[in-house]
Short mmCIF file of C-alpha atoms (C1' of nucleotides) in Angstrom, two decimals:
data_model
loop_
_atom_site.label_atom_id
_atom_site.label_comp_id
_atom_site.label_asym_id
_atom_site.label_seq_id
_atom_site.Cartn_x
_atom_site.Cartn_y
_atom_site.Cartn_z
CA MET L 1109 60.33 64.02 132.06
CA GLN L 1110 63.63 62.44 132.75
CA THR L 1111 65.70 61.18 129.88
CA THR L 1112 68.57 58.79 130.67
CA ALA L 1113 69.47 60.12 127.28
CA PRO L 1114 72.15 59.00 124.86
CA VAL L 1115 72.83 62.69 124.60
CA THR L 1116 76.46 63.58 124.80
CA ILE L 1117 77.57 66.40 127.00
CA SER L 1118 80.94 67.78 126.10
CA GLU L 1119 83.55 68.70 128.62
CA ALA L 1120 82.82 72.41 128.47
CA GLU L 1121 79.10 71.80 128.61
CA TRP L 1122 79.62 69.65 131.66
CA GLU L 1123 80.95 72.69 133.53
CA ILE L 1124 77.69 74.43 132.88
CA MET L 1125 75.74 71.41 134.02
CA ARG L 1126 77.59 71.32 137.29
CA VAL L 1127 76.38 74.79 138.01
CA VAL L 1128 72.84 73.91 137.11
CA TRP L 1129 72.89 70.71 139.12
CA ALA L 1130 74.33 72.47 142.11
CA ASN L 1131 71.85 75.30 142.05
CA VAL L 1132 68.86 73.44 140.71
CA SER L 1133 67.59 76.41 138.79
CA VAL L 1134 69.65 79.25 137.47
CA THR L 1135 69.62 82.20 135.15
CA SER L 1136 72.27 82.63 132.51
CA ARG L 1137 73.56 85.57 134.50
CA GLU L 1138 74.25 83.35 137.48
CA VAL L 1139 76.06 80.82 135.37
CA ILE L 1140 78.11 83.55 133.81
CA ASP L 1141 79.02 85.05 137.17
CA ILE L 1142 80.06 81.68 138.50
CA LEU L 1143 82.10 80.53 135.54
CA GLU L 1144 83.40 83.56 133.72
CA ASP L 1145 86.50 84.08 135.80
CA LYS L 1146 87.04 80.56 137.03
CA MET L 1147 87.04 79.16 133.53
CA GLY L 1148 88.38 82.19 131.78
CA TRP L 1149 85.44 82.12 129.43
CA LYS L 1150 83.83 85.08 127.80
CA GLU L 1151 80.21 85.75 128.47
CA SER L 1152 79.47 84.85 124.88
CA THR L 1153 81.05 81.48 125.24
CA ILE L 1154 78.89 80.63 128.18
CA LYS L 1155 75.79 81.75 126.34
CA THR L 1156 76.70 79.52 123.43
CA LEU L 1157 77.17 76.55 125.69
CA ILE L 1158 73.87 77.16 127.41
CA GLY L 1159 72.19 77.48 124.05
CA ARG L 1160 73.59 74.18 122.91
CA LEU L 1161 72.43 72.45 126.03
CA VAL L 1162 68.97 73.83 125.45
CA ASP L 1163 69.09 72.57 121.86
CA LYS L 1164 70.07 69.16 123.10
CA GLU L 1165 67.16 69.36 125.51
CA VAL L 1166 69.45 68.79 128.39
CA LEU L 1167 68.34 72.09 129.86
CA GLU L 1168 64.73 73.05 130.31
CA THR L 1169 63.71 76.66 130.19
CA LYS L 1170 60.99 78.60 131.84
CA LYS L 1171 60.48 82.15 130.69
CA GLU L 1172 60.52 84.61 133.53
CA GLY L 1173 60.04 88.13 132.30
CA ARG L 1174 62.66 88.70 129.69
CA LYS L 1175 64.97 86.02 130.92
CA PHE L 1176 64.96 82.29 131.23
CA ILE L 1177 65.26 80.09 134.23
CA TYR L 1178 67.23 77.00 133.37
CA THR L 1179 66.82 73.63 134.99
CA ALA L 1180 68.43 70.29 134.22
CA ASN L 1181 66.52 67.66 132.40
CA ILE L 1182 68.94 64.91 133.31
CA ASN L 1183 70.43 64.37 136.67
CA GLU L 1184 74.03 64.17 137.62
CA ALA L 1185 73.89 60.62 138.89
CA ASP L 1186 72.43 59.27 135.66
CA THR L 1187 74.92 61.17 133.61
CA VAL L 1188 77.81 59.90 135.63
CA LYS L 1189 76.39 56.43 135.35
CA SER L 1190 76.27 56.56 131.60
CA TYR L 1191 79.89 57.62 131.68
CA SER L 1192 80.65 54.59 133.78
CA GLU L 1193 78.99 52.36 131.27
CA ASP L 1194 80.92 53.97 128.51
CA ILE L 1195 84.25 53.42 130.14
CA LEU L 1196 83.45 49.85 131.09
CA SER L 1197 82.43 49.14 127.53
CA ARG L 1198 85.91 50.06 126.45
CA VAL L 1199 87.68 47.24 128.19
CA CYS L 1200 87.23 43.52 128.38
CA ASN L 1201 84.90 42.46 131.18
CA LYS L 1202 87.78 40.65 132.69
CA HIS L 1203 89.45 43.99 133.30
CA ASN L 1204 86.52 45.64 135.00
CA GLY L 1205 88.11 44.94 138.34
CA LEU L 1206 91.27 46.65 137.24
CA VAL L 1207 89.40 49.71 136.05
CA ILE L 1208 87.66 50.03 139.35
CA SER L 1209 90.85 49.58 141.27
CA HIS L 1210 92.29 52.51 139.33
CA PHE L 1211 89.32 54.55 140.36
CA ILE L 1212 89.63 53.64 143.97
CA LYS L 1213 93.28 54.56 143.93
CA GLU L 1214 92.71 57.90 142.25
CA ALA L 1215 89.66 58.91 144.22
CA GLN L 1216 89.52 60.82 147.45
CA LEU L 1217 87.34 58.73 149.72
CA SER L 1218 86.25 59.23 153.28
CA THR L 1219 86.13 56.40 155.77
CA SER L 1220 82.39 56.24 155.43
CA ASP L 1221 82.60 56.20 151.63
CA ILE L 1222 84.92 53.24 151.95
CA GLU L 1223 82.67 51.46 154.39
CA GLU L 1224 79.78 51.93 152.04
CA LEU L 1225 81.72 50.62 149.08
CA ILE L 1226 82.86 47.58 150.97
CA LYS L 1227 79.29 46.88 151.89
CA ILE L 1228 78.22 47.09 148.27
CA LEU L 1229 81.02 44.81 147.23
CA GLU L 1230 80.19 42.27 149.87
CA GLU L 1231 76.64 42.23 148.75
CA LYS L 1232 77.64 41.87 145.14
CA SER L 1233 79.95 39.10 146.12
CA LEU L 1234 77.00 36.92 147.07
CA SER L 1235 75.92 36.59 143.47
CA ALA L 1236 79.27 37.04 141.81
CA PRO L 1237 80.59 34.42 139.40
CA GLU L 1238 83.80 32.56 139.95
CA VAL L 1239 85.06 34.02 136.72
CA VAL L 1240 83.75 36.77 134.47
CA PRO L 1241 83.15 35.78 130.87
CA CYS L 1242 84.82 37.80 128.16
CA ASP L 1243 82.46 38.96 125.49
CA CYS L 1244 84.81 40.95 123.37
CA VAL L 1245 84.97 40.80 119.65
CA PRO L 1246 87.56 38.12 118.93
CA GLY L 1247 90.82 39.86 118.33
CA GLN L 1248 89.97 42.78 120.54
CA CYS L 1249 91.21 41.26 123.76
CA GLU L 1250 93.74 38.68 124.82
CA CYS L 1251 91.14 36.20 126.00
CA HIS L 1252 90.56 35.10 122.46
CA LEU L 1253 94.15 34.65 121.59
CA VAL L 1254 94.22 31.53 123.71
CA ASN L 1255 91.23 29.76 122.19
CA MET B 1352 109.41 55.44 125.02
CA GLN B 1353 106.19 55.50 126.91
CA THR B 1354 104.14 58.65 126.91
CA THR B 1355 101.43 58.94 129.57
CA ALA B 1356 100.35 61.47 127.02
CA PRO B 1357 97.55 64.00 127.15
CA VAL B 1358 96.71 62.66 123.74
CA THR B 1359 93.04 62.05 123.23
CA ILE B 1360 91.89 58.84 121.69
CA SER B 1361 88.45 59.05 120.22
CA GLU B 1362 85.88 56.35 120.61
CA ALA B 1363 86.43 54.90 117.15
CA GLU B 1364 90.17 55.05 117.58
CA TRP B 1365 89.84 53.19 120.84
CA GLU B 1366 88.44 50.21 118.98
CA ILE B 1367 91.60 50.08 116.95
CA MET B 1368 93.72 50.36 120.06
CA ARG B 1369 91.97 47.43 121.65
CA VAL B 1370 93.05 45.30 118.75
CA VAL B 1371 96.60 46.52 118.98
CA TRP B 1372 96.75 46.09 122.73
CA ALA B 1373 95.32 42.61 122.50
CA ASN B 1374 97.68 41.47 119.79
CA VAL B 1375 100.70 43.51 120.74
CA SER B 1376 101.78 43.97 117.15
CA VAL B 1377 99.54 43.91 114.14
CA THR B 1378 99.35 44.75 110.47
CA SER B 1379 96.61 46.92 109.10
CA ARG B 1380 95.24 43.83 107.39
CA GLU B 1381 94.76 42.11 110.71
CA VAL B 1382 93.00 45.10 112.19
CA ILE B 1383 90.77 45.32 109.16
CA ASP B 1384 89.91 41.64 109.31
CA ILE B 1385 89.06 41.88 112.97
CA LEU B 1386 87.00 45.04 112.86
CA GLU B 1387 85.50 45.38 109.41
CA ASP B 1388 82.43 43.25 110.01
CA LYS B 1389 82.10 43.66 113.76
CA MET B 1390 82.07 47.43 113.51
CA GLY B 1391 80.50 47.68 110.09
CA TRP B 1392 83.38 49.84 108.99
CA LYS B 1393 84.79 50.05 105.52
CA GLU B 1394 88.41 49.17 105.00
CA SER B 1395 89.08 52.81 104.24
CA THR B 1396 87.69 53.94 107.51
CA ILE B 1397 89.97 51.66 109.42
CA LYS B 1398 92.96 52.85 107.42
CA THR B 1399 92.07 56.43 108.24
CA LEU B 1400 91.80 55.67 111.93
CA ILE B 1401 95.13 53.87 111.94
CA GLY B 1402 96.69 56.79 110.10
CA ARG B 1403 95.40 59.23 112.66
CA LEU B 1404 96.73 57.16 115.52
CA VAL B 1405 100.11 57.12 113.83
CA ASP B 1406 99.95 60.89 113.43
CA LYS B 1407 99.14 61.22 117.09
CA GLU B 1408 102.12 58.99 117.81
CA VAL B 1409 99.94 56.61 119.67
CA LEU B 1410 100.93 53.88 117.27
CA GLU B 1411 104.53 53.08 116.40
CA THR B 1412 105.37 51.63 113.04
CA LYS B 1413 108.07 49.32 111.82
CA LYS B 1414 108.37 48.86 108.09
CA GLU B 1415 108.29 45.23 107.10
CA GLY B 1416 108.56 44.84 103.35
CA ARG B 1417 105.82 46.89 101.87
CA LYS B 1418 103.69 46.91 104.97
CA PHE B 1419 103.88 48.27 108.46
CA ILE B 1420 103.78 46.52 111.75
CA TYR B 1421 101.94 48.61 114.28
CA THR B 1422 102.54 48.60 118.00
CA ALA B 1423 101.07 50.71 120.76
CA ASN B 1424 103.02 53.51 122.26
CA ILE B 1425 100.74 53.86 125.26
CA ASN B 1426 99.37 51.04 127.30
CA GLU B 1427 95.81 50.23 128.07
CA ALA B 1428 96.09 50.60 131.81
CA ASP B 1429 97.49 54.12 131.61
CA THR B 1430 94.87 55.13 129.13
CA VAL B 1431 92.09 53.79 131.26
CA LYS B 1432 93.59 55.54 134.22
CA SER B 1433 93.56 58.89 132.52
CA TYR B 1434 89.92 58.31 131.77
CA SER B 1435 89.32 57.67 135.44
CA GLU B 1436 90.93 60.92 136.34
CA ASP B 1437 88.83 62.70 133.81
CA ILE B 1438 85.58 61.39 135.15
CA LEU B 1439 86.53 62.05 138.75
CA SER B 1440 87.41 65.60 137.83
CA ARG B 1441 83.85 66.08 136.69
CA VAL B 1442 82.22 65.66 140.05
CA CYS B 1443 82.72 67.07 143.50
CA ASN B 1444 85.22 65.08 145.53
CA LYS B 1445 82.43 64.38 147.94
CA HIS B 1446 80.72 62.36 145.23
CA ASN B 1447 83.67 60.20 144.35
CA GLY B 1448 82.24 57.43 146.43
CA LEU B 1449 79.00 57.63 144.54
CA VAL B 1450 80.76 57.45 141.22
CA ILE B 1451 82.61 54.37 142.26
CA SER B 1452 79.50 52.75 143.60
CA HIS B 1453 77.93 53.21 140.16
CA PHE B 1454 80.89 51.50 138.65
CA ILE B 1455 80.73 48.62 141.02
CA LYS B 1456 77.06 48.18 140.31
CA GLU B 1457 77.50 48.30 136.54
CA ALA B 1458 80.58 46.15 136.35
CA GLN B 1459 80.79 42.43 135.98
CA LEU B 1460 83.09 41.33 138.75
CA SER B 1461 84.29 37.93 139.79
CA THR B 1462 84.58 36.87 143.39
CA SER B 1463 88.32 37.32 143.25
CA ASP B 1464 87.95 40.78 141.68
CA ILE B 1465 85.73 41.68 144.57
CA GLU B 1466 88.10 40.29 147.14
CA GLU B 1467 90.90 42.28 145.62
CA LEU B 1468 88.87 45.48 145.61
CA ILE B 1469 87.87 45.04 149.20
CA LYS B 1470 91.48 44.55 150.10
CA ILE B 1471 92.43 47.78 148.34
CA LEU B 1472 89.65 49.63 150.07
CA GLU B 1473 90.62 48.33 153.46
CA GLU B 1474 94.13 49.45 152.89
CA LYS B 1475 93.01 52.85 151.73
CA SER B 1476 90.80 53.10 154.75
CA LEU B 1477 93.84 53.21 157.01
CA SER B 1478 94.79 56.64 155.75
CA ALA B 1479 91.36 57.87 154.75
CA PRO B 1480 90.02 61.14 156.15
CA GLU B 1481 86.88 61.37 158.18
CA VAL B 1482 85.46 63.63 155.55
CA VAL B 1483 86.62 64.55 152.06
CA PRO B 1484 87.05 68.25 151.39
CA CYS B 1485 85.22 69.78 148.49
CA ASP B 1486 87.41 71.80 146.21
CA CYS B 1487 84.91 72.80 143.62
CA VAL B 1488 84.57 76.24 142.19
CA PRO B 1489 81.97 77.94 144.40
CA GLY B 1490 78.65 77.58 142.67
CA GLN B 1491 79.57 74.37 140.94
CA CYS B 1492 78.54 72.06 143.73
CA GLU B 1493 76.12 72.10 146.61
CA CYS B 1494 78.82 72.21 149.25
CA HIS B 1495 79.22 75.90 148.72
CA LEU B 1496 75.59 76.76 148.88
CA VAL B 1497 75.66 76.19 152.60
CA ASN B 1498 78.64 78.38 153.50
"C1'" DA V 979 60.26 109.23 125.44
"C1'" DA V 980 65.11 108.50 124.42
"C1'" DG V 981 69.17 106.16 125.75
"C1'" DT V 982 71.41 102.35 127.84
"C1'" DT V 983 71.85 97.85 129.54
"C1'" DT V 984 70.99 93.18 129.06
"C1'" DA V 985 69.35 88.36 127.57
"C1'" DG V 986 68.99 85.52 124.17
"C1'" DA V 987 69.72 84.43 118.95
"C1'" DT V 988 72.58 84.42 114.94
"C1'" DT V 989 76.85 83.92 112.74
"C1'" DA V 990 81.80 82.53 112.67
"C1'" DC V 991 85.61 79.74 112.40
"C1'" DA V 992 89.27 76.38 113.35
"C1'" DA V 993 90.22 71.76 115.16
"C1'" DG V 994 88.69 67.13 115.91
"C1'" DT V 995 85.67 63.05 114.53
"C1'" DG V 996 83.13 59.57 111.91
"C1'" DT V 997 82.99 57.87 107.67
"C1'" DA V 998 84.76 56.88 103.26
"C1'" DA V 999 86.31 57.21 98.14
"C1'" DA V 1000 90.17 57.81 95.15
"C1'" DC V 1001 94.99 57.47 94.24
"C1'" DA V 1002 99.80 55.83 93.98
"C1'" DG V 1003 103.42 52.77 94.42
"C1'" DT V 1004 105.19 48.28 95.12
"C1'" DA V 1005 104.92 43.34 95.39
"C1'" DA V 1006 102.92 39.20 93.63
"C1'" DA V 1007 100.87 36.57 89.91
"C1'" DA V 1008 100.26 35.25 85.26
"C1'" DT U 1290 106.93 41.65 81.53
"C1'" DT U 1291 102.41 43.05 81.88
"C1'" DT U 1292 98.56 42.76 84.90
"C1'" DT U 1293 96.57 42.46 89.30
"C1'" DA U 1294 96.22 43.07 94.08
"C1'" DC U 1295 97.13 45.24 98.09
"C1'" DT U 1296 99.13 48.86 101.48
"C1'" DG U 1297 99.57 53.19 102.74
"C1'" DT U 1298 98.47 58.35 101.45
"C1'" DT U 1299 95.55 62.09 100.00
"C1'" DT U 1300 91.33 64.22 99.67
"C1'" DA U 1301 86.45 64.81 101.14
"C1'" DC U 1302 82.69 66.17 103.73
"C1'" DA U 1303 79.33 66.73 107.38
"C1'" DC U 1304 78.91 67.12 112.35
"C1'" DT U 1305 80.63 68.38 116.98
"C1'" DT U 1306 83.24 71.24 120.03
"C1'" DG U 1307 85.79 75.24 121.90
"C1'" DT U 1308 85.73 79.82 121.62
"C1'" DA U 1309 83.72 84.13 120.64
"C1'" DA U 1310 81.77 88.58 118.24
"C1'" DT U 1311 77.71 90.69 116.70
"C1'" DC U 1312 72.89 91.56 116.45
"C1'" DT U 1313 68.17 92.28 118.11
"C1'" DA U 1314 64.48 93.05 121.06
"C1'" DA U 1315 62.93 93.98 125.42
"C1'" DA U 1316 63.50 96.25 129.95
"C1'" DC U 1317 65.31 99.60 132.90
"C1'" DT U 1318 67.09 104.51 133.56
"C1'" DT U 1319 66.97 109.17 133.36
#
DNA sequence: AAGTTTAGATTACAAGTGTAAACAGTAAAA
DNA sequence: TTTTACTGTTTACACTTGTAATCTAAACTT
C-alpha cells in the first residue's frame, strides 16, 4: 500500500532511501556497504537510520532467514513531489514562477529534458490565468500591502 | 551585509521571515498581530521564534525607544534558491528534469510566468548537453546498476 | 558443541524545533 | 508617583535528528 504520506524524511534518512529506491530491495548490509565510506557513517548510524525509517513505516521489511529485506513504501517521485509542494507553500503564488526559474537555472538539464519541460509549459499555458491570485495571509506578502 | 548563509531556517521561522520580507521592517507587535490568529500561535511563541532568528543573525535589530525594529539579513530569493539546491542535491542529476516537471505541474503560473520560463529554457537549451551525467554515489541511483 | 560473526534492538546524548509560561525592565497612564 | 501595560529575555519541555556504542540472539565456523 502506497502512502503519499505526510511522513517527514530527514536529510540523513533520505540518503538511505536513495539506496533503497535505486536497488528496489536491499539488506542492511548492502546499505552499509554503499554508504559507510561515502558518507563517513558508522555501521551503527546506518542501522539507526534504517530502524527509524522502519518505525515511520517508510520502509517495509520481509524477514529472510535472520535478516531483513527492506523495500520502500513510498516512491521517490511522490516524495520529491511533496517537497515541491512544501517549497511552493513557502512563497506567495505570485513568486512560483521565480522559484521555478531558480530551479531551472540551478539544474543540470539535457536537451531532451528541456524539450519535455517546454512541452509541459506550453500545455499548461493553454489553461493558465492572465494573473495568479495571491492567497497569502495578509501581511505575509507584498501583495497585501497595496490593498 | 548580506550572508548567503548556510543558516537553516525552520518551517515556523520561515513564517516569521515572510512577514519581515513582505514588510521590510517590522516590530514584534506587527509580526504578532499578523501571525497570532492565522497560525494559532501564542504571543510567546512568536517572540521565541523572533529571538531565535536574531540569534541566528538572520534578523537585524535597530533599537527604537523600548522596542526593536527588525529587518531581514538574508533575502527571500537567496533563501529559496538554497532550498532549490538542497532538493536538487537529493536526486540523481538525471532526474532533475522530473523534479522540475513536478514543480511546474504543482505551481500556479500565469501566462507571462510561463512565457518567461520557456524563454529561460530555450536559452539554456543552447548550451545543454545531449545527456546529463550522473554523479551519484554508486548504489544510490539506478544509473550505476547498469555499469 | 563451543566460539565467532553478524543483524537487529536498545540505549545514549547533544543540538535543533515547536510550543509556551514566567519574568524583568521600561514606558505610558492614572 | 504609583500602577499598568507592553517588549524583550529566561526558562521549560517534549520531540526530532545526527551520530554512535552496546547488547542480544541467531547463524556460521571450526
